[in-house]
Short mmCIF file of C-alpha atoms in Angstrom, two decimals:
data_model
loop_
_atom_site.label_atom_id
_atom_site.label_comp_id
_atom_site.label_asym_id
_atom_site.label_seq_id
_atom_site.Cartn_x
_atom_site.Cartn_y
_atom_site.Cartn_z
CA UNK I 1 104.23 63.75 119.10
CA UNK I 2 107.17 66.12 119.83
CA UNK I 3 107.99 69.28 121.80
CA UNK I 4 106.04 71.55 119.44
CA UNK I 5 103.10 69.40 118.33
CA UNK I 6 100.71 67.10 120.15
CA UNK I 7 97.74 64.93 119.29
CA UNK I 8 94.87 63.93 121.52
CA UNK I 9 92.00 61.54 120.91
CA UNK I 10 88.62 62.16 122.49
CA UNK I 11 86.05 59.41 121.74
CA UNK I 12 82.98 61.00 120.18
CA UNK I 13 80.62 59.00 122.39
CA UNK I 14 82.25 60.48 125.49
CA UNK I 15 82.60 64.06 124.27
CA UNK I 16 80.90 66.91 126.11
CA UNK I 17 81.19 70.67 126.44
CA UNK I 18 83.39 70.46 129.52
CA UNK I 19 86.12 68.51 127.71
CA UNK I 20 87.60 72.00 127.35
CA UNK I 21 88.19 71.89 131.09
CA UNK I 22 89.87 68.49 131.04
CA UNK I 23 92.47 69.41 128.39
CA UNK I 24 94.46 72.58 127.59
CA UNK I 25 92.41 74.95 125.42
CA UNK I 26 95.00 75.24 122.66
CA UNK I 27 94.99 71.47 122.00
CA UNK I 28 91.55 71.79 120.41
CA UNK I 29 92.15 73.23 116.90
CA UNK I 30 90.44 76.55 116.31
CA UNK I 31 87.96 76.77 113.44
CA UNK I 32 88.01 79.22 110.52
CA UNK I 33 85.41 80.85 108.29
CA UNK I 34 85.64 82.37 104.79
CA UNK I 35 86.52 86.08 104.47
CA UNK I 36 84.61 87.19 101.33
CA UNK I 37 81.08 87.57 100.56
CA UNK I 38 88.99 96.14 89.19
CA UNK I 39 90.73 98.71 88.76
CA UNK I 40 94.30 97.71 87.78
CA UNK I 41 95.54 101.26 87.22
CA UNK I 42 95.38 102.37 90.87
CA UNK I 43 97.70 99.59 92.03
CA UNK I 44 100.34 100.16 89.37
CA UNK I 45 99.76 96.78 87.72
CA UNK I 46 98.96 98.09 84.25
CA UNK I 47 101.99 100.41 84.24
CA UNK I 48 104.34 97.56 85.22
CA UNK I 49 102.86 95.02 82.83
CA UNK I 50 102.98 97.45 79.89
CA UNK I 51 106.64 98.23 80.60
CA UNK I 52 108.63 95.98 78.20
CA UNK I 53 111.45 95.72 80.72
CA UNK I 54 109.08 94.29 83.32
CA UNK I 55 105.88 92.82 81.78
CA UNK I 56 105.26 90.62 84.83
CA UNK I 57 102.42 88.15 84.32
CA UNK I 58 103.41 85.40 86.76
CA UNK I 59 105.43 83.16 84.46
CA UNK I 60 107.13 80.40 86.44
CA UNK I 61 105.38 81.32 89.72
CA UNK I 62 103.17 78.92 91.69
CA UNK I 63 99.92 80.16 93.23
CA UNK I 64 99.04 78.17 96.35
CA UNK I 65 95.44 78.25 97.57
CA UNK I 66 93.66 76.38 100.35
CA UNK I 67 89.96 77.01 100.25
CA UNK I 68 86.67 75.48 99.12
CA UNK I 69 88.28 73.88 96.06
CA UNK I 70 88.26 74.96 92.43
CA UNK I 71 86.12 74.48 89.34
CA UNK I 72 89.01 73.07 87.31
CA UNK I 73 86.86 72.92 84.15
CA UNK I 74 86.35 76.71 84.10
CA UNK I 75 88.16 78.38 81.21
CA UNK I 76 89.73 80.81 83.69
CA UNK I 77 92.13 77.98 84.60
CA UNK I 78 92.89 76.68 81.10
CA UNK I 79 95.65 77.40 78.62
CA UNK I 80 94.71 78.42 75.08
CA UNK I 81 95.13 74.79 73.97
CA UNK I 82 92.57 73.64 76.52
CA UNK I 83 95.05 72.10 78.96
CA UNK I 84 94.97 72.96 82.65
CA UNK I 85 97.11 75.53 84.43
CA UNK I 86 96.56 73.58 87.65
CA UNK I 87 99.56 71.42 88.54
CA UNK I 88 97.85 69.54 91.37
CA UNK I 89 94.73 69.38 93.50
CA UNK I 90 94.76 67.85 96.97
CA UNK I 91 91.12 67.25 97.78
CA UNK I 92 90.99 66.53 101.51
CA UNK I 93 87.30 65.57 101.27
CA UNK I 94 87.73 62.57 98.91
CA UNK I 95 89.10 59.45 100.61
CA UNK I 96 88.80 56.97 97.71
CA UNK I 97 91.92 58.12 95.86
CA UNK I 98 95.63 58.20 96.69
CA UNK I 99 96.68 60.87 99.22
CA UNK I 100 99.80 62.99 98.64
CA UNK I 101 103.11 61.51 99.69
CA UNK I 102 103.63 61.98 103.42
CA UNK I 103 99.91 62.40 104.16
CA UNK I 104 97.30 59.87 105.17
CA UNK I 105 94.00 61.31 103.96
CA UNK I 106 92.39 62.93 100.96
CA UNK I 107 93.14 62.37 97.27
CA UNK I 108 95.73 64.03 95.05
CA UNK I 109 95.21 64.68 91.35
CA UNK I 110 98.20 65.77 89.26
CA UNK I 111 98.25 67.79 86.05
CA UNK I 112 98.25 64.70 83.83
CA UNK I 113 95.11 63.35 85.46
CA UNK I 114 93.39 66.75 85.32
CA UNK I 115 94.18 67.06 81.61
CA UNK I 116 92.91 63.54 81.00
CA UNK I 117 89.68 64.46 82.76
CA UNK I 118 89.29 67.61 80.64
CA UNK I 119 89.38 65.48 77.47
CA UNK I 120 86.77 63.07 78.82
CA UNK I 121 83.02 63.38 78.23
CA UNK I 122 82.59 63.00 81.98
CA UNK I 123 85.52 64.82 83.63
CA UNK I 124 84.25 64.21 87.16
CA UNK I 125 84.49 60.45 86.63
CA UNK I 126 88.29 60.89 86.53
CA UNK I 127 88.82 63.90 88.80
CA UNK I 128 85.73 64.15 91.04
CA UNK I 129 86.89 67.29 92.88
CA UNK I 130 84.40 70.17 92.75
CA UNK I 131 83.88 73.54 94.42
CA UNK I 132 80.37 73.48 95.89
CA UNK I 133 80.74 76.92 97.46
CA UNK I 134 82.54 78.91 94.75
CA UNK I 135 84.79 80.90 97.10
CA UNK I 136 87.98 79.05 96.14
CA UNK I 137 87.22 79.37 92.43
CA UNK I 138 86.68 83.12 92.82
CA UNK I 139 89.88 83.63 94.83
CA UNK I 140 91.99 81.65 92.34
CA UNK I 141 90.61 83.54 89.34
CA UNK I 142 91.26 86.97 90.83
CA UNK I 143 94.88 86.04 91.40
CA UNK I 144 95.65 84.29 88.15
CA UNK I 145 92.62 83.69 85.95
CA UNK I 146 93.33 83.27 82.23
CA UNK I 147 92.59 86.23 80.00
CA UNK I 148 89.11 86.15 78.44
CA UNK I 149 88.84 89.00 75.94
CA UNK I 150 85.24 88.17 75.10
CA UNK I 151 84.21 88.79 78.70
CA UNK I 152 86.81 91.50 79.42
CA UNK I 153 88.34 89.41 82.20
CA UNK I 154 91.87 88.63 83.35
CA UNK I 155 93.51 87.70 86.62
CA UNK I 156 96.47 89.68 87.92
CA UNK I 157 99.05 87.08 86.76
CA UNK I 158 97.37 84.99 84.04
CA UNK I 159 100.50 82.95 83.23
CA UNK I 160 101.09 81.61 86.75
CA UNK I 161 100.20 78.01 87.66
CA UNK I 162 98.16 76.67 90.57
CA UNK I 163 98.58 74.27 93.48
CA UNK I 164 95.13 73.79 95.04
CA UNK I 165 94.05 72.33 98.38
CA UNK I 166 90.35 71.74 98.94
CA UNK I 167 89.96 71.74 102.71
CA UNK I 168 87.69 69.26 104.41
CA UNK I 169 85.09 70.53 106.82
CA UNK I 170 85.91 70.55 110.53
CA UNK I 171 85.08 67.39 112.44
CA UNK I 172 81.65 67.38 114.06
CA UNK I 173 83.18 66.93 117.50
CA UNK I 174 85.08 70.22 117.06
CA UNK I 175 81.95 72.01 115.89
CA UNK I 176 80.13 70.68 118.94
CA UNK I 177 82.86 71.65 121.42
CA UNK I 178 83.26 75.14 119.93
CA UNK I 179 79.46 75.58 119.62
CA UNK I 180 79.57 76.17 115.85
CA UNK I 181 76.04 75.91 114.39
CA UNK I 182 75.24 73.50 111.58
CA UNK I 183 75.43 75.00 108.10
CA UNK I 184 78.32 77.50 107.91
CA UNK I 185 81.51 76.46 106.11
CA UNK I 186 83.99 75.65 108.85
CA UNK I 187 87.61 74.46 108.64
CA UNK I 188 89.88 73.29 111.41
CA UNK I 189 93.30 74.71 112.15
CA UNK I 190 95.18 71.42 111.87
CA UNK I 191 94.05 70.93 108.25
CA UNK I 192 95.32 74.42 107.40
CA UNK I 193 98.73 73.46 108.76
CA UNK I 194 98.75 70.23 106.74
CA UNK I 195 97.76 72.18 103.62
CA UNK I 196 100.54 74.71 104.18
CA UNK I 197 103.09 71.92 104.45
CA UNK I 198 101.77 70.38 101.23
CA UNK I 199 102.08 73.68 99.33
CA UNK I 200 105.64 74.20 100.57
CA UNK I 201 106.61 70.62 99.66
CA UNK I 202 105.22 71.06 96.14
CA UNK I 203 107.09 74.33 95.65
CA UNK I 204 110.34 72.77 96.83
CA UNK I 205 109.92 69.68 94.64
CA UNK I 206 109.18 71.82 91.59
CA UNK I 207 111.89 74.36 92.52
CA UNK I 208 109.52 77.21 91.90
CA UNK I 209 108.59 80.32 93.93
CA UNK I 210 105.25 80.22 95.76
CA UNK I 211 102.69 82.98 96.35
CA UNK I 212 100.34 81.54 98.94
CA UNK I 213 96.86 82.98 99.60
CA UNK I 214 94.84 82.21 102.73
CA UNK I 215 91.44 83.95 102.68
CA UNK I 216 90.19 82.39 105.93
CA UNK I 217 90.18 83.49 109.55
CA UNK I 218 88.88 83.02 113.08
CA UNK I 219 88.04 85.17 116.11
CA UNK I 220 89.31 82.45 118.40
CA UNK I 221 92.68 83.05 120.09
CA UNK I 222 94.10 86.11 121.80
CA UNK I 223 94.59 88.13 118.60
CA UNK I 224 98.29 88.43 119.37
CA UNK I 225 99.95 86.31 116.67
CA UNK I 226 100.62 83.47 119.08
CA UNK I 227 99.32 80.06 118.07
CA UNK I 228 100.21 77.01 116.04
CA UNK I 229 99.06 78.31 112.64
CA UNK I 230 100.33 81.85 113.20
CA UNK I 231 103.75 80.60 114.34
CA UNK I 232 104.06 78.20 111.39
CA UNK I 233 103.12 80.89 108.87
CA UNK I 234 105.54 83.34 110.50
CA UNK I 235 108.30 80.76 110.04
CA UNK I 236 107.23 80.14 106.43
CA UNK I 237 107.77 83.82 105.58
CA UNK I 238 111.47 83.41 106.33
CA UNK I 239 111.90 80.64 103.74
CA UNK I 240 113.39 81.98 100.47
CA UNK I 241 111.00 82.28 97.52
CA UNK I 242 107.77 81.85 99.54
CA UNK I 243 105.32 84.58 100.55
CA UNK I 244 102.09 84.16 102.52
CA UNK I 245 99.22 86.64 102.12
CA UNK I 246 96.53 86.61 104.83
CA UNK I 247 93.12 88.23 105.10
CA UNK I 248 92.37 90.82 107.78
CA UNK I 249 88.77 89.55 107.94
CA UNK I 250 85.48 91.41 107.82
CA UNK I 251 84.69 92.04 111.48
CA UNK I 252 85.39 95.79 111.62
CA UNK I 253 81.75 96.93 111.68
CA UNK I 254 80.04 93.77 112.98
CA UNK I 255 79.99 94.94 116.64
CA UNK I 256 81.55 91.67 117.76
CA UNK I 257 84.47 93.11 119.73
CA UNK I 258 84.35 94.85 123.10
CA UNK I 259 87.25 96.55 124.84
CA UNK I 260 86.82 97.42 128.49
CA UNK I 261 88.79 98.91 131.36
CA UNK I 262 88.30 97.99 134.99
CA UNK I 263 88.79 101.25 136.86
CA UNK I 264 90.35 101.85 140.26
CA UNK I 265 87.09 102.99 141.87
CA UNK I 266 84.83 99.95 141.62
CA UNK I 267 87.39 97.45 140.29
CA UNK I 268 84.71 96.06 138.00
CA UNK I 269 83.24 96.60 134.55
CA UNK I 270 79.81 95.64 133.26
CA UNK I 271 79.02 95.39 129.56
CA UNK I 272 76.02 94.25 127.58
CA UNK I 273 75.44 91.68 124.87
CA UNK I 274 72.31 91.70 122.72
CA UNK I 275 71.41 88.11 121.84
CA UNK I 276 69.14 87.19 118.93
CA UNK I 277 66.67 84.33 118.89
CA UNK I 278 68.40 83.21 115.68
CA UNK I 279 71.48 82.09 117.61
CA UNK I 280 70.73 78.83 119.38
CA UNK I 281 74.32 78.27 120.45
CA UNK I 282 77.53 80.27 120.31
CA UNK I 283 80.79 80.86 122.16
CA UNK I 284 82.70 84.00 123.09
CA UNK I 285 86.15 84.66 124.52
CA UNK I 286 87.40 87.26 126.99
CA UNK I 287 91.16 87.87 127.20
CA UNK I 288 92.32 90.05 130.14
CA UNK I 289 95.63 91.88 129.94
CA UNK I 290 98.33 90.71 132.35
CA UNK I 291 98.95 90.86 135.24
CA UNK I 292 95.32 91.17 136.34
CA UNK I 293 93.06 88.25 137.20
CA UNK I 294 89.39 88.69 136.44
CA UNK I 295 86.32 86.91 137.75
CA UNK I 296 83.19 86.79 135.60
CA UNK I 297 79.48 87.02 136.42
CA UNK I 298 76.77 86.44 133.81
CA UNK I 299 73.29 87.92 134.26
CA UNK I 300 70.36 86.78 132.12
CA UNK I 301 67.76 89.17 130.63
CA UNK I 302 65.40 87.96 133.38
CA UNK I 303 67.88 88.94 136.10
CA UNK I 304 69.24 85.53 137.14
CA UNK I 305 72.97 85.38 137.85
CA UNK I 306 75.72 82.78 137.79
CA UNK I 307 77.43 84.69 140.64
CA UNK I 308 81.18 85.22 140.36
CA UNK I 309 83.23 82.54 138.64
CA UNK I 310 86.86 82.80 139.73
CA UNK I 311 89.89 81.82 137.63
CA UNK I 312 91.22 78.29 137.99
CA UNK I 313 93.68 76.16 136.03
CA UNK I 314 91.36 73.57 134.47
CA UNK I 315 87.78 73.88 135.68
CA UNK I 316 84.63 73.99 133.57
CA UNK I 317 81.39 75.04 135.26
CA UNK I 318 77.90 74.52 133.82
CA UNK I 319 75.01 76.80 134.82
CA UNK I 320 71.30 76.22 134.38
CA UNK I 321 68.68 78.80 135.27
CA UNK I 322 65.24 78.66 136.83
CA UNK I 323 63.30 81.00 134.54
CA UNK I 324 65.09 80.50 131.21
CA UNK I 325 66.00 77.32 129.27
CA UNK I 326 69.55 78.54 128.71
CA UNK I 327 72.63 76.55 129.66
CA UNK I 328 75.95 78.39 130.03
CA UNK I 329 79.38 76.79 130.29
CA UNK I 330 82.19 78.87 131.81
CA UNK I 331 85.91 78.10 131.60
CA UNK I 332 87.77 80.80 133.54
CA UNK I 333 91.32 79.64 132.78
CA UNK I 334 93.86 81.46 134.91
CA UNK I 335 96.76 80.57 132.57
CA UNK I 336 95.95 79.44 129.04
CA UNK I 337 98.83 77.12 128.24
CA UNK I 338 99.80 78.38 124.79
CA UNK I 339 99.97 82.09 125.70
CA UNK I 340 100.26 82.12 129.49
CA UNK I 341 97.42 84.68 129.60
CA UNK I 342 94.07 84.36 131.34
CA UNK I 343 91.19 83.26 129.10
CA UNK I 344 87.51 83.36 129.99
CA UNK I 345 85.58 81.11 127.59
CA UNK I 346 81.78 81.38 127.63
CA UNK I 347 79.47 79.06 125.71
CA UNK I 348 75.72 79.55 125.43
CA UNK I 349 73.06 76.98 124.50
CA UNK I 350 69.48 78.11 123.83
CA UNK I 351 70.19 81.63 125.11
CA UNK I 352 67.18 83.74 125.96
CA UNK I 353 66.65 86.56 123.47
CA UNK I 354 67.38 89.96 124.95
CA UNK I 355 70.12 91.91 126.72
CA UNK I 356 72.62 89.83 128.70
CA UNK I 357 74.95 91.54 131.16
CA UNK I 358 78.53 90.44 131.72
CA UNK I 359 80.33 91.72 134.79
CA UNK I 360 84.08 91.30 135.25
CA UNK I 361 85.84 92.04 138.53
CA UNK I 362 89.57 92.54 139.03
CA UNK I 363 90.62 90.29 141.88
CA UNK I 364 93.85 92.27 142.19
CA UNK I 365 91.93 95.51 142.89
CA UNK I 366 93.76 97.56 140.31
CA UNK I 367 93.24 99.14 136.91
CA UNK I 368 93.04 96.54 134.17
CA UNK I 369 91.77 96.11 130.61
CA UNK I 370 90.36 93.23 128.62
CA UNK I 371 89.03 92.29 125.18
CA UNK I 372 85.98 90.20 124.32
CA UNK I 373 85.25 88.65 120.93
CA UNK I 374 82.18 86.96 119.48
CA UNK I 375 82.55 84.39 116.65
CA UNK I 376 83.48 85.56 113.17
CA UNK I 377 81.75 85.28 109.80
CA UNK I 378 78.47 83.39 109.66
CA UNK I 379 79.21 81.40 112.82
CA UNK I 380 76.78 83.86 114.47
CA UNK I 381 74.07 86.16 113.10
CA UNK I 382 74.50 89.92 112.72
CA UNK I 383 71.70 90.36 115.26
CA UNK I 384 73.86 89.22 118.20
CA UNK I 385 76.36 91.92 119.14
CA UNK I 386 77.89 94.05 121.90
CA UNK I 387 75.95 97.23 122.61
CA UNK I 388 79.14 99.26 123.29
CA UNK I 389 81.34 97.60 120.69
CA UNK I 390 84.81 98.64 119.52
CA UNK I 391 85.93 98.24 115.86
CA UNK I 392 89.65 98.00 116.70
CA UNK I 393 91.61 94.77 117.30
CA UNK I 394 89.31 92.92 114.90
CA UNK I 395 91.89 91.44 112.50
CA UNK I 396 91.19 87.72 112.43
CA UNK I 397 93.71 85.02 113.27
CA UNK I 398 96.07 84.04 111.67
CA UNK I 399 96.10 87.57 110.23
CA UNK I 400 97.70 88.69 113.50
CA UNK I 401 100.80 86.60 112.76
CA UNK I 402 103.80 88.91 112.80
CA UNK I 403 105.64 88.10 109.56
CA UNK I 404 102.95 87.25 106.97
CA UNK I 405 101.50 89.97 104.75
CA UNK I 406 98.06 90.80 106.19
CA UNK I 407 95.82 92.55 103.67
CA UNK I 408 92.78 94.70 104.32
CA UNK I 409 90.26 95.93 101.74
CA UNK I 410 89.48 99.38 100.38
CA UNK I 411 86.89 100.53 97.87
CA UNK I 412 88.90 101.35 94.77
CA UNK I 413 86.00 103.36 93.32
CA UNK I 414 85.98 106.08 95.99
CA UNK I 415 89.34 105.29 97.71
CA UNK I 416 87.69 104.69 101.10
CA UNK I 417 88.44 101.86 103.49
CA UNK I 418 85.70 99.23 103.47
CA UNK I 419 83.94 99.56 106.83
CA UNK I 420 83.82 95.81 107.43
CA UNK I 421 87.59 95.45 107.05
CA UNK I 422 89.30 94.15 110.18
CA UNK I 423 91.37 96.66 112.14
CA UNK I 424 94.50 96.30 114.25
CA UNK I 425 96.55 96.45 116.26
CA UNK I 426 97.41 93.09 117.78
CA UNK I 427 96.25 92.63 121.38
CA UNK I 428 99.45 92.31 123.43
CA UNK I 429 102.35 93.35 121.22
CA UNK I 430 100.52 96.23 119.48
CA UNK I 431 102.18 95.17 116.23
CA UNK I 432 101.12 96.93 113.03
CA UNK I 433 98.30 94.93 111.48
CA UNK I 434 96.98 95.00 108.82
CA UNK I 435 100.11 95.56 106.74
CA UNK I 436 98.60 96.97 103.57
CA UNK I 437 95.31 97.70 101.79
CA UNK I 438 94.27 96.29 98.40
CA UNK I 439 91.18 96.76 96.23
CA UNK I 440 88.28 94.72 97.59
CA UNK I 441 85.07 96.11 96.13
CA UNK I 442 83.23 94.00 93.55
CA UNK I 443 86.36 92.46 92.06
CA UNK I 444 85.52 90.52 88.89
CA UNK I 445 85.98 86.78 89.33
CA UNK I 446 85.09 83.40 87.89
CA UNK I 447 82.01 81.60 89.21
CA UNK I 448 81.44 77.85 89.26
CA UNK I 449 79.91 76.21 86.19
CA UNK I 450 81.24 78.91 83.87
CA UNK I 451 80.76 82.65 83.65
CA UNK I 452 81.89 85.54 85.81
CA UNK I 453 80.63 87.50 88.78
CA UNK I 454 82.21 89.63 91.48
CA UNK I 455 83.66 89.18 94.95
CA UNK I 456 84.01 91.79 97.69
CA UNK I 457 85.58 92.24 101.13
CA UNK I 458 89.01 91.28 102.43
CA UNK I 459 89.12 87.82 100.83
CA UNK I 460 88.97 89.49 97.42
CA UNK I 461 91.60 92.03 98.50
CA UNK I 462 93.90 89.25 99.71
CA UNK I 463 93.61 87.51 96.35
CA UNK I 464 94.37 90.79 94.60
CA UNK I 465 97.44 91.34 96.76
CA UNK I 466 98.62 87.77 96.19
CA UNK I 467 98.66 88.44 92.46
CA UNK I 468 100.98 91.40 93.04
CA UNK I 469 103.19 89.21 95.25
CA UNK I 470 103.44 86.77 92.33
CA UNK I 471 104.62 89.61 90.08
CA UNK I 472 107.42 90.37 92.53
CA UNK I 473 108.39 86.70 92.74
CA UNK I 474 108.64 86.50 88.95
CA UNK I 475 110.91 89.54 88.85
CA UNK I 476 113.03 88.42 91.80
CA UNK I 477 113.33 84.65 91.31
CA UNK I 478 112.38 83.65 87.77
CA UNK I 479 114.34 86.54 86.25
CA UNK I 480 117.20 86.15 88.70
CA UNK I 481 117.18 89.64 90.21
CA UNK I 482 116.90 88.56 93.86
CA UNK I 483 116.81 84.78 94.11
CA UNK I 484 117.05 84.60 97.90
CA UNK I 485 114.06 86.87 98.45
CA UNK I 486 111.79 85.79 101.32
CA UNK I 487 108.20 86.58 102.14
CA UNK I 488 109.38 89.03 104.79
CA UNK I 489 111.45 90.83 102.14
CA UNK I 490 108.43 91.05 99.83
CA UNK I 491 106.23 92.34 102.63
CA UNK I 492 108.73 95.09 103.42
CA UNK I 493 109.08 96.06 99.76
CA UNK I 494 105.33 96.39 99.41
CA UNK I 495 105.10 98.50 102.57
CA UNK I 496 107.77 100.87 101.29
CA UNK I 497 106.20 101.19 97.85
CA UNK I 498 102.64 101.73 99.08
CA UNK I 499 100.61 104.82 98.23
CA UNK I 500 100.05 107.08 101.24
CA UNK I 501 97.77 110.08 101.69
CA UNK I 502 99.46 113.21 103.01
CA UNK I 503 96.83 113.90 105.66
CA UNK I 504 97.00 110.40 107.20
CA UNK I 505 99.70 109.23 109.62
CA UNK I 506 101.20 105.86 108.66
CA UNK I 507 101.43 103.13 109.67
CA UNK I 508 98.05 102.87 111.36
CA UNK I 509 95.60 100.20 112.45
CA UNK I 510 93.19 100.77 109.54
CA UNK I 511 95.34 101.15 106.41
CA UNK I 512 98.59 99.65 107.67
CA UNK I 513 101.34 101.20 105.55
CA UNK I 514 99.00 102.37 102.78
CA UNK I 515 97.53 101.16 99.48
CA UNK I 516 99.40 98.46 97.60
CA UNK I 517 101.24 99.70 94.49
CA UNK I 518 103.62 97.47 92.54
CA UNK I 519 104.88 100.43 90.49
CA UNK I 520 105.85 102.14 93.74
CA UNK I 521 107.97 99.11 94.64
CA UNK I 522 110.03 99.37 91.48
CA UNK I 523 110.38 103.12 91.89
CA UNK I 524 111.83 102.47 95.35
CA UNK I 525 114.22 99.89 93.88
CA UNK I 526 115.44 101.76 90.83
CA UNK I 527 115.03 105.50 91.30
CA UNK I 528 117.68 107.49 93.12
#
């Protein structure tokens, strides 16, 4: 298509696991999972909103969300007169309507159509977009749900308005190639990029600032902020009046990351993977640090071996075993085209339950290190894990992108980091990620079909932080205090204003620069 973007077509009838050897790895879009399964005082929100000179509730700010959709009939998204606070919904899953201008799929519903539907006895006959999962509805309500005094509920910025993208599920061919099991919610990277462009276009057309929340992530990629989505979001943060908030993910305590060092004595490292019978197929990635080149040997629980598989440019090897029904595909890519680093991609079908051994050998006969990651979220069960796992370098992509605001979760009740929260740093650049921590424990939210519940983990924290970003955008742009402010500026302001414990050294790979505090931002701006 051009120097930065490309498109390939692989006929479904001809697709097979080794297509990843015939084409560069990065051409196949990665796939993302959801990252979620309040106390307003601790983040300075109440103090700022009660200050008559500030009183920031999101007026004039757009909240952009790409997720599982939204229950637009829920009162959390209505004005007091019953009209909608949603300006548009792009439902990528509905093909019968008119797509947004400049796009070729999905259906767009504007505010007028949504309000018409709300007045109808059968709203879904006019706007058939629904949120089957509930995650998108919860995220949107935490950020900017309308105040409901009867149920003691309010979002962070209840006067902001919404631009919603309901993502379509990843194509089956991508699920098959990446060995994603049937069932889990799964979105493809290219649709996230399209959704981002749509949100930016809407903000520009409406001439309004945009606080954009992305509570999704993937363990695919080298965890170094390099990649199509990460690069695009990093660029977006430099556009005035737009700020992107990303989730750190919930892989910190899942035992799905291994970090190993090949020593100078044996020049090899063996590590173990416990595989559950629940996982009929899955993939994992090993990323060695340059300049080493690693071979890989896989040993089954019954003792059979693939022997060493050496790095090549574009070779996929399939292994079948005598005593187990397992099939393993190995792509040992000497130079992955997007990063230039070596990538060892392993994919298992019908793996035998038990302890698998993975042995890497440094061909260069020197000291080297490498990272291995299993899939994120519910793409794999909690019963498949590394026996000697490492909780660091578990921030999900695109949360490793350099410029966007990456948010981790802490328990606001006891002020402790939530153990599942993804940890930094990034793999190759050792950049500080996550950037900041926000409340993420049982945050009150709207649930589909009316009523309220709670949401936890880093998706909830990212929504919480996005609400605070919207407060800053109202002060800076809508009130004219800093109209050229960019997402990078907002990120830096929040880092400076964060709460920090005296006994902890900041920044670090767990808390980033500390706990988010909007009052601290204004103290930094106004106090001498």
